[in-house]
Amino acid sequence: MALSVEASEIVEIFQWMESEESYDLSSEKLEKLEGEIADVLLYLLQLSAKFEIDPVKAASRKLQVNEKKYPIEKAKGSAKKYNEF
Ligand SMILES: [Mg+2]
């Protein structure tokens, strides 16, 4: 639950921003983002440790799965889901 709240705090930073502003954060917003990214990472690491999951290996495996689901020649520049190609 805390992980979800912290992820939402990241979203909150960008809520109501125009796209252009979201790519050029003020130093105050950037500092806030850094803190919230740290919060999310710390909760993820706690969860990973609890279930003895190596988060780097998990991410690597997921990238391999996504590479097959979303081959670059079909997915590049597309927002379609893998079953919509
Ligand atoms: Mg926080």
mmCIF file of N, CA, C and O and ligand atoms in Angstrom:
data_model
loop_
_atom_site.group_PDB
_atom_site.id
_atom_site.type_symbol
_atom_site.label_atom_id
_atom_site.label_comp_id
_atom_site.label_asym_id
_atom_site.label_seq_id
_atom_site.Cartn_x
_atom_site.Cartn_y
_atom_site.Cartn_z
ATOM 1 N N MET A 1 0.827 -1.203 0.000
ATOM 2 C CA MET A 1 0.000 0.000 0.000
ATOM 3 C C MET A 1 0.862 1.253 0.000
ATOM 4 O O MET A 1 0.596 2.206 -0.731
ATOM 5 N N ALA A 2 1.912 1.243 0.808
ATOM 6 C CA ALA A 2 2.787 2.418 0.874
ATOM 7 C C ALA A 2 3.466 2.655 -0.479
ATOM 8 O O ALA A 2 3.641 3.804 -0.895
ATOM 9 N N LEU A 3 3.829 1.562 -1.152
ATOM 10 C CA LEU A 3 4.461 1.687 -2.466
ATOM 11 C C LEU A 3 3.526 2.406 -3.438
ATOM 12 O O LEU A 3 3.940 3.303 -4.179
ATOM 13 N N SER A 4 2.274 2.020 -3.418
ATOM 14 C CA SER A 4 1.277 2.642 -4.288
ATOM 15 C C SER A 4 1.113 4.127 -3.961
ATOM 16 O O SER A 4 1.018 4.968 -4.866
ATOM 17 N N VAL A 5 1.098 4.445 -2.687
ATOM 18 C CA VAL A 5 0.973 5.850 -2.273
ATOM 19 C C VAL A 5 2.181 6.648 -2.768
ATOM 20 O O VAL A 5 2.030 7.753 -3.302
ATOM 21 N N GLU A 6 3.371 6.072 -2.611
ATOM 22 C CA GLU A 6 4.576 6.791 -3.045
ATOM 23 C C GLU A 6 4.590 6.967 -4.569
ATOM 24 O O GLU A 6 4.997 8.016 -5.068
ATOM 25 N N ALA A 7 4.154 5.944 -5.302
ATOM 26 C CA ALA A 7 4.068 6.070 -6.767
ATOM 27 C C ALA A 7 3.081 7.179 -7.133
ATOM 28 O O ALA A 7 3.319 7.965 -8.064
ATOM 29 N N SER A 8 1.999 7.252 -6.391
ATOM 30 C CA SER A 8 1.007 8.307 -6.643
ATOM 31 C C SER A 8 1.590 9.685 -6.357
ATOM 32 O O SER A 8 1.213 10.668 -6.998
ATOM 33 N N GLU A 9 2.494 9.754 -5.402
ATOM 34 C CA GLU A 9 3.125 11.042 -5.107
ATOM 35 C C GLU A 9 3.997 11.496 -6.286
ATOM 36 O O GLU A 9 4.153 12.698 -6.510
ATOM 37 N N ILE A 10 4.534 10.558 -7.045
ATOM 38 C CA ILE A 10 5.252 10.931 -8.279
ATOM 39 C C ILE A 10 4.260 11.496 -9.291
ATOM 40 O O ILE A 10 4.491 12.545 -9.894
ATOM 41 N N VAL A 11 3.166 10.803 -9.459
ATOM 42 C CA VAL A 11 2.137 11.256 -10.411
ATOM 43 C C VAL A 11 1.644 12.650 -10.042
ATOM 44 O O VAL A 11 1.448 13.506 -10.908
ATOM 45 N N GLU A 12 1.482 12.870 -8.741
ATOM 46 C CA GLU A 12 0.978 14.154 -8.251
ATOM 47 C C GLU A 12 1.876 15.316 -8.697
ATOM 48 O O GLU A 12 1.385 16.412 -8.967
ATOM 49 N N ILE A 13 3.186 15.068 -8.776
ATOM 50 C CA ILE A 13 4.114 16.129 -9.198
ATOM 51 C C ILE A 13 3.774 16.601 -10.615
ATOM 52 O O ILE A 13 3.847 17.786 -10.922
ATOM 53 N N PHE A 14 3.372 15.639 -11.461
ATOM 54 C CA PHE A 14 3.110 15.959 -12.867
ATOM 55 C C PHE A 14 1.649 16.303 -13.171
ATOM 56 O O PHE A 14 1.336 16.774 -14.267
ATOM 57 N N GLN A 15 0.807 16.054 -12.172
ATOM 58 C CA GLN A 15 -0.623 16.314 -12.377
ATOM 59 C C GLN A 15 -0.841 17.792 -12.720
ATOM 60 O O GLN A 15 -0.258 18.668 -12.091
ATOM 61 N N TRP A 16 -1.656 18.038 -13.689
ATOM 62 C CA TRP A 16 -2.066 19.373 -14.139
ATOM 63 C C TRP A 16 -0.978 20.121 -14.898
ATOM 64 O O TRP A 16 -1.152 21.275 -15.254
ATOM 65 N N MET A 17 0.153 19.490 -15.158
ATOM 66 C CA MET A 17 1.194 20.170 -15.933
ATOM 67 C C MET A 17 0.935 20.010 -17.418
ATOM 68 O O MET A 17 0.450 18.973 -17.851
ATOM 69 N N GLU A 18 1.303 21.019 -18.164
ATOM 70 C CA GLU A 18 1.324 20.879 -19.612
ATOM 71 C C GLU A 18 2.533 20.018 -19.955
ATOM 72 O O GLU A 18 3.514 19.969 -19.194
ATOM 73 N N SER A 19 2.469 19.341 -21.094
ATOM 74 C CA SER A 19 3.536 18.436 -21.501
ATOM 75 C C SER A 19 4.903 19.115 -21.471
ATOM 76 O O SER A 19 5.884 18.560 -20.956
ATOM 77 N N GLU A 20 4.973 20.311 -22.005
ATOM 78 C CA GLU A 20 6.255 21.038 -22.076
ATOM 79 C C GLU A 20 6.857 21.253 -20.688
ATOM 80 O O GLU A 20 8.050 21.056 -20.470
ATOM 81 N N GLU A 21 6.010 21.651 -19.746
ATOM 82 C CA GLU A 21 6.475 21.905 -18.376
ATOM 83 C C GLU A 21 7.014 20.630 -17.719
ATOM 84 O O GLU A 21 7.959 20.667 -16.934
ATOM 85 N N SER A 22 6.396 19.498 -18.074
ATOM 86 C CA SER A 22 6.802 18.237 -17.444
ATOM 87 C C SER A 22 8.223 17.822 -17.838
ATOM 88 O O SER A 22 8.844 17.017 -17.157
ATOM 89 N N TYR A 23 8.719 18.356 -18.946
ATOM 90 C CA TYR A 23 10.090 18.041 -19.368
ATOM 91 C C TYR A 23 11.101 19.047 -18.835
ATOM 92 O O TYR A 23 12.293 18.891 -19.036
ATOM 93 N N ASP A 24 10.633 20.080 -18.195
ATOM 94 C CA ASP A 24 11.529 21.127 -17.709
ATOM 95 C C ASP A 24 11.110 21.516 -16.290
ATOM 96 O O ASP A 24 10.608 22.615 -16.052
ATOM 97 N N LEU A 25 11.347 20.596 -15.357
ATOM 98 C CA LEU A 25 10.891 20.802 -13.984
ATOM 99 C C LEU A 25 11.706 21.883 -13.279
ATOM 100 O O LEU A 25 12.912 22.006 -13.494
ATOM 101 N N SER A 26 11.031 22.612 -12.412
ATOM 102 C CA SER A 26 11.730 23.581 -11.562
ATOM 103 C C SER A 26 12.631 22.812 -10.599
ATOM 104 O O SER A 26 12.443 21.608 -10.378
ATOM 105 N N SER A 27 13.587 23.499 -10.017
ATOM 106 C CA SER A 27 14.498 22.812 -9.083
ATOM 107 C C SER A 27 13.729 22.267 -7.875
ATOM 108 O O SER A 27 14.063 21.204 -7.350
ATOM 109 N N GLU A 28 12.689 22.972 -7.486
ATOM 110 C CA GLU A 28 11.863 22.501 -6.358
ATOM 111 C C GLU A 28 11.151 21.196 -6.717
ATOM 112 O O GLU A 28 11.142 20.245 -5.942
ATOM 113 N N LYS A 29 10.568 21.152 -7.922
ATOM 114 C CA LYS A 29 9.858 19.934 -8.364
ATOM 115 C C LYS A 29 10.839 18.787 -8.582
ATOM 116 O O LYS A 29 10.534 17.635 -8.282
ATOM 117 N N LEU A 30 12.013 19.111 -9.108
ATOM 118 C CA LEU A 30 13.026 18.084 -9.336
ATOM 119 C C LEU A 30 13.476 17.453 -8.014
ATOM 120 O O LEU A 30 13.635 16.235 -7.908
ATOM 121 N N GLU A 31 13.622 18.294 -7.008
ATOM 122 C CA GLU A 31 14.008 17.795 -5.683
ATOM 123 C C GLU A 31 12.909 16.918 -5.101
ATOM 124 O O GLU A 31 13.172 15.872 -4.515
ATOM 125 N N LYS A 32 11.669 17.335 -5.303
ATOM 126 C CA LYS A 32 10.522 16.543 -4.830
ATOM 127 C C LYS A 32 10.490 15.190 -5.550
ATOM 128 O O LYS A 32 10.294 14.141 -4.929
ATOM 129 N N LEU A 33 10.704 15.230 -6.874
ATOM 130 C CA LEU A 33 10.715 13.993 -7.668
ATOM 131 C C LEU A 33 11.807 13.049 -7.180
ATOM 132 O O LEU A 33 11.574 11.846 -7.028
ATOM 133 N N GLU A 34 12.963 13.594 -6.914
ATOM 134 C CA GLU A 34 14.066 12.766 -6.421
ATOM 135 C C GLU A 34 13.674 12.069 -5.116
ATOM 136 O O GLU A 34 13.923 10.870 -4.941
ATOM 137 N N GLY A 35 13.050 12.793 -4.231
ATOM 138 C CA GLY A 35 12.622 12.203 -2.959
ATOM 139 C C GLY A 35 11.593 11.106 -3.145
ATOM 140 O O GLY A 35 11.653 10.054 -2.484
ATOM 141 N N GLU A 36 10.660 11.335 -4.053
ATOM 142 C CA GLU A 36 9.601 10.332 -4.275
ATOM 143 C C GLU A 36 10.145 9.102 -5.005
ATOM 144 O O GLU A 36 9.724 7.975 -4.718
ATOM 145 N N ILE A 37 11.065 9.310 -5.919
ATOM 146 C CA ILE A 37 11.711 8.157 -6.581
ATOM 147 C C ILE A 37 12.446 7.323 -5.527
ATOM 148 O O ILE A 37 12.389 6.090 -5.533
ATOM 149 N N ALA A 38 13.112 7.991 -4.611
ATOM 150 C CA ALA A 38 13.805 7.275 -3.530
ATOM 151 C C ALA A 38 12.800 6.490 -2.688
ATOM 152 O O ALA A 38 13.038 5.327 -2.338
ATOM 153 N N ASP A 39 11.670 7.108 -2.364
ATOM 154 C CA ASP A 39 10.644 6.410 -1.568
ATOM 155 C C ASP A 39 10.171 5.149 -2.281
ATOM 156 O O ASP A 39 10.059 4.081 -1.683
ATOM 157 N N VAL A 40 9.873 5.269 -3.573
ATOM 158 C CA VAL A 40 9.391 4.117 -4.352
ATOM 159 C C VAL A 40 10.456 3.021 -4.385
ATOM 160 O O VAL A 40 10.171 1.845 -4.140
ATOM 161 N N LEU A 41 11.682 3.421 -4.665
ATOM 162 C CA LEU A 41 12.771 2.441 -4.748
ATOM 163 C C LEU A 41 12.966 1.725 -3.412
ATOM 164 O O LEU A 41 13.133 0.504 -3.373
ATOM 165 N N LEU A 42 12.926 2.473 -2.329
ATOM 166 C CA LEU A 42 13.133 1.848 -1.016
ATOM 167 C C LEU A 42 12.030 0.838 -0.700
ATOM 168 O O LEU A 42 12.304 -0.255 -0.189
ATOM 169 N N TYR A 43 10.789 1.171 -1.024
ATOM 170 C CA TYR A 43 9.705 0.196 -0.796
ATOM 171 C C TYR A 43 9.837 -1.012 -1.716
ATOM 172 O O TYR A 43 9.583 -2.140 -1.318
ATOM 173 N N LEU A 44 10.252 -0.781 -2.952
ATOM 174 C CA LEU A 44 10.461 -1.914 -3.873
ATOM 175 C C LEU A 44 11.569 -2.833 -3.373
ATOM 176 O O LEU A 44 11.446 -4.060 -3.440
ATOM 177 N N LEU A 45 12.632 -2.232 -2.876
ATOM 178 C CA LEU A 45 13.742 -3.041 -2.361
ATOM 179 C C LEU A 45 13.316 -3.831 -1.125
ATOM 180 O O LEU A 45 13.698 -4.986 -0.959
ATOM 181 N N GLN A 46 12.501 -3.217 -0.278
ATOM 182 C CA GLN A 46 11.990 -3.940 0.898
ATOM 183 C C GLN A 46 11.147 -5.132 0.463
ATOM 184 O O GLN A 46 11.267 -6.234 1.003
ATOM 185 N N LEU A 47 10.266 -4.899 -0.506
ATOM 186 C CA LEU A 47 9.391 -5.964 -1.004
ATOM 187 C C LEU A 47 10.210 -7.075 -1.660
ATOM 188 O O LEU A 47 9.971 -8.264 -1.427
ATOM 189 N N SER A 48 11.190 -6.670 -2.441
ATOM 190 C CA SER A 48 12.064 -7.639 -3.101
ATOM 191 C C SER A 48 12.801 -8.490 -2.066
ATOM 192 O O SER A 48 12.892 -9.711 -2.202
ATOM 193 N N ALA A 49 13.327 -7.849 -1.045
ATOM 194 C CA ALA A 49 14.072 -8.570 -0.005
ATOM 195 C C ALA A 49 13.159 -9.542 0.732
ATOM 196 O O ALA A 49 13.543 -10.683 1.005
ATOM 197 N N LYS A 50 11.957 -9.103 1.023
ATOM 198 C CA LYS A 50 11.003 -9.951 1.754
ATOM 199 C C LYS A 50 10.754 -11.264 1.007
ATOM 200 O O LYS A 50 10.627 -12.323 1.624
ATOM 201 N N PHE A 51 10.669 -11.193 -0.317
ATOM 202 C CA PHE A 51 10.358 -12.388 -1.111
ATOM 203 C C PHE A 51 11.585 -12.942 -1.835
ATOM 204 O O PHE A 51 11.454 -13.767 -2.736
ATOM 205 N N GLU A 52 12.760 -12.468 -1.419
ATOM 206 C CA GLU A 52 14.033 -12.929 -1.972
ATOM 207 C C GLU A 52 14.057 -12.870 -3.500
ATOM 208 O O GLU A 52 14.433 -13.815 -4.188
ATOM 209 N N ILE A 53 13.596 -11.757 -4.006
ATOM 210 C CA ILE A 53 13.604 -11.502 -5.448
ATOM 211 C C ILE A 53 14.731 -10.513 -5.744
ATOM 212 O O ILE A 53 14.839 -9.484 -5.073
ATOM 213 N N ASP A 54 15.549 -10.870 -6.740
ATOM 214 C CA ASP A 54 16.579 -9.941 -7.172
ATOM 215 C C ASP A 54 15.917 -8.968 -8.158
ATOM 216 O O ASP A 54 15.545 -9.372 -9.271
ATOM 217 N N PRO A 55 15.738 -7.712 -7.777
ATOM 218 C CA PRO A 55 14.986 -6.797 -8.641
ATOM 219 C C PRO A 55 15.671 -6.522 -9.977
ATOM 220 O O PRO A 55 14.992 -6.290 -10.972
ATOM 221 N N VAL A 56 16.991 -6.571 -10.005
ATOM 222 C CA VAL A 56 17.698 -6.335 -11.269
ATOM 223 C C VAL A 56 17.474 -7.513 -12.216
ATOM 224 O O VAL A 56 17.201 -7.326 -13.413
ATOM 225 N N LYS A 57 17.555 -8.738 -11.676
ATOM 226 C CA LYS A 57 17.277 -9.916 -12.510
ATOM 227 C C LYS A 57 15.826 -9.901 -12.986
ATOM 228 O O LYS A 57 15.533 -10.242 -14.133
ATOM 229 N N ALA A 58 14.917 -9.535 -12.091
ATOM 230 C CA ALA A 58 13.493 -9.481 -12.453
ATOM 231 C C ALA A 58 13.266 -8.484 -13.587
ATOM 232 O O ALA A 58 12.534 -8.768 -14.540
ATOM 233 N N ALA A 59 13.912 -7.335 -13.495
ATOM 234 C CA ALA A 59 13.757 -6.314 -14.544
ATOM 235 C C ALA A 59 14.350 -6.805 -15.862
ATOM 236 O O ALA A 59 13.762 -6.588 -16.933
ATOM 237 N N SER A 60 15.480 -7.486 -15.776
ATOM 238 C CA SER A 60 16.118 -8.013 -16.981
ATOM 239 C C SER A 60 15.216 -9.046 -17.665
ATOM 240 O O SER A 60 15.031 -9.020 -18.891
ATOM 241 N N ARG A 61 14.651 -9.937 -16.850
ATOM 242 C CA ARG A 61 13.728 -10.938 -17.412
ATOM 243 C C ARG A 61 12.520 -10.258 -18.059
ATOM 244 O O ARG A 61 12.063 -10.656 -19.123
ATOM 245 N N LYS A 62 12.017 -9.253 -17.399
ATOM 246 C CA LYS A 62 10.834 -8.555 -17.918
ATOM 247 C C LYS A 62 11.147 -7.860 -19.247
ATOM 248 O O LYS A 62 10.317 -7.848 -20.171
ATOM 249 N N LEU A 63 12.336 -7.297 -19.347
ATOM 250 C CA LEU A 63 12.734 -6.668 -20.609
ATOM 251 C C LEU A 63 12.782 -7.697 -21.742
ATOM 252 O O LEU A 63 12.380 -7.407 -22.868
ATOM 253 N N GLN A 64 13.275 -8.911 -21.418
ATOM 254 C CA GLN A 64 13.323 -9.973 -22.428
ATOM 255 C C GLN A 64 11.912 -10.365 -22.868
ATOM 256 O O GLN A 64 11.649 -10.584 -24.056
ATOM 257 N N VAL A 65 11.002 -10.482 -21.898
ATOM 258 C CA VAL A 65 9.607 -10.811 -22.213
ATOM 259 C C VAL A 65 8.997 -9.713 -23.092
ATOM 260 O O VAL A 65 8.359 -9.992 -24.117
ATOM 261 N N ASN A 66 9.218 -8.472 -22.691
ATOM 262 C CA ASN A 66 8.647 -7.349 -23.448
ATOM 263 C C ASN A 66 9.231 -7.233 -24.854
ATOM 264 O O ASN A 66 8.535 -6.832 -25.789
ATOM 265 N N GLU A 67 10.503 -7.609 -24.993
ATOM 266 C CA GLU A 67 11.139 -7.575 -26.306
ATOM 267 C C GLU A 67 10.423 -8.518 -27.278
ATOM 268 O O GLU A 67 10.273 -8.208 -28.460
ATOM 269 N N LYS A 68 9.988 -9.668 -26.750
ATOM 270 C CA LYS A 68 9.257 -10.623 -27.604
ATOM 271 C C LYS A 68 7.823 -10.150 -27.868
ATOM 272 O O LYS A 68 7.291 -10.321 -28.963
ATOM 273 N N LYS A 69 7.206 -9.580 -26.829
ATOM 274 C CA LYS A 69 5.824 -9.115 -26.981
ATOM 275 C C LYS A 69 5.729 -7.896 -27.885
ATOM 276 O O LYS A 69 4.735 -7.689 -28.579
ATOM 277 N N TYR A 70 6.773 -7.074 -27.817
ATOM 278 C CA TYR A 70 6.759 -5.805 -28.546
ATOM 279 C C TYR A 70 7.983 -5.701 -29.458
ATOM 280 O O TYR A 70 8.899 -4.917 -29.189
ATOM 281 N N PRO A 71 8.009 -6.488 -30.542
ATOM 282 C CA PRO A 71 9.163 -6.400 -31.451
ATOM 283 C C PRO A 71 9.274 -4.980 -32.009
ATOM 284 O O PRO A 71 8.262 -4.367 -32.368
ATOM 285 N N ILE A 72 10.493 -4.512 -32.069
ATOM 286 C CA ILE A 72 10.727 -3.100 -32.408
ATOM 287 C C ILE A 72 10.098 -2.699 -33.743
ATOM 288 O O ILE A 72 9.571 -1.593 -33.880
ATOM 289 N N GLU A 73 10.138 -3.618 -34.721
ATOM 290 C CA GLU A 73 9.591 -3.264 -36.040
ATOM 291 C C GLU A 73 8.072 -3.041 -35.996
ATOM 292 O O GLU A 73 7.521 -2.328 -36.818
ATOM 293 N N LYS A 74 7.414 -3.610 -34.990
ATOM 294 C CA LYS A 74 5.967 -3.400 -34.853
ATOM 295 C C LYS A 74 5.642 -2.336 -33.808
ATOM 296 O O LYS A 74 4.676 -1.595 -33.950
ATOM 297 N N ALA A 75 6.431 -2.284 -32.772
ATOM 298 C CA ALA A 75 6.061 -1.463 -31.621
ATOM 299 C C ALA A 75 6.605 -0.037 -31.646
ATOM 300 O O ALA A 75 6.012 0.855 -31.023
ATOM 301 N N LYS A 76 7.693 0.182 -32.358
ATOM 302 C CA LYS A 76 8.308 1.508 -32.324
ATOM 303 C C LYS A 76 7.332 2.583 -32.795
ATOM 304 O O LYS A 76 6.767 2.494 -33.883
ATOM 305 N N GLY A 77 7.133 3.575 -31.949
ATOM 306 C CA GLY A 77 6.250 4.680 -32.278
ATOM 307 C C GLY A 77 4.773 4.368 -32.130
ATOM 308 O O GLY A 77 3.922 5.197 -32.440
ATOM 309 N N SER A 78 4.453 3.168 -31.644
ATOM 310 C CA SER A 78 3.049 2.769 -31.503
ATOM 311 C C SER A 78 2.670 2.678 -30.028
ATOM 312 O O SER A 78 3.484 2.299 -29.190
ATOM 313 N N ALA A 79 1.449 3.029 -29.724
ATOM 314 C CA ALA A 79 0.946 2.902 -28.353
ATOM 315 C C ALA A 79 0.034 1.691 -28.221
ATOM 316 O O ALA A 79 -0.634 1.521 -27.207
ATOM 317 N N LYS A 80 0.025 0.837 -29.268
ATOM 318 C CA LYS A 80 -0.860 -0.318 -29.243
ATOM 319 C C LYS A 80 -0.352 -1.378 -28.274
ATOM 320 O O LYS A 80 0.854 -1.535 -28.081
ATOM 321 N N LYS A 81 -1.286 -2.145 -27.713
ATOM 322 C CA LYS A 81 -0.951 -3.262 -26.858
ATOM 323 C C LYS A 81 -0.499 -4.415 -27.741
ATOM 324 O O LYS A 81 -0.878 -4.491 -28.907
ATOM 325 N N TYR A 82 0.302 -5.335 -27.167
ATOM 326 C CA TYR A 82 0.888 -6.421 -27.961
ATOM 327 C C TYR A 82 -0.153 -7.253 -28.726
ATOM 328 O O TYR A 82 0.148 -7.757 -29.787
ATOM 329 N N ASN A 83 -1.344 -7.377 -28.200
ATOM 330 C CA ASN A 83 -2.357 -8.186 -28.877
ATOM 331 C C ASN A 83 -3.156 -7.391 -29.927
ATOM 332 O O ASN A 83 -4.107 -7.897 -30.517
ATOM 333 N N GLU A 84 -2.744 -6.157 -30.162
ATOM 334 C CA GLU A 84 -3.421 -5.322 -31.153
ATOM 335 C C GLU A 84 -2.593 -5.139 -32.435
ATOM 336 O O GLU A 84 -3.031 -4.432 -33.345
ATOM 337 N N PHE A 85 -1.377 -5.725 -32.467
ATOM 338 C CA PHE A 85 -0.547 -5.585 -33.675
ATOM 339 C C PHE A 85 -1.130 -6.379 -34.827
ATOM 340 O O PHE A 85 -1.666 -7.413 -34.689
HETATM 341 MG MG MG B 1 6.875 10.224 -0.460
#
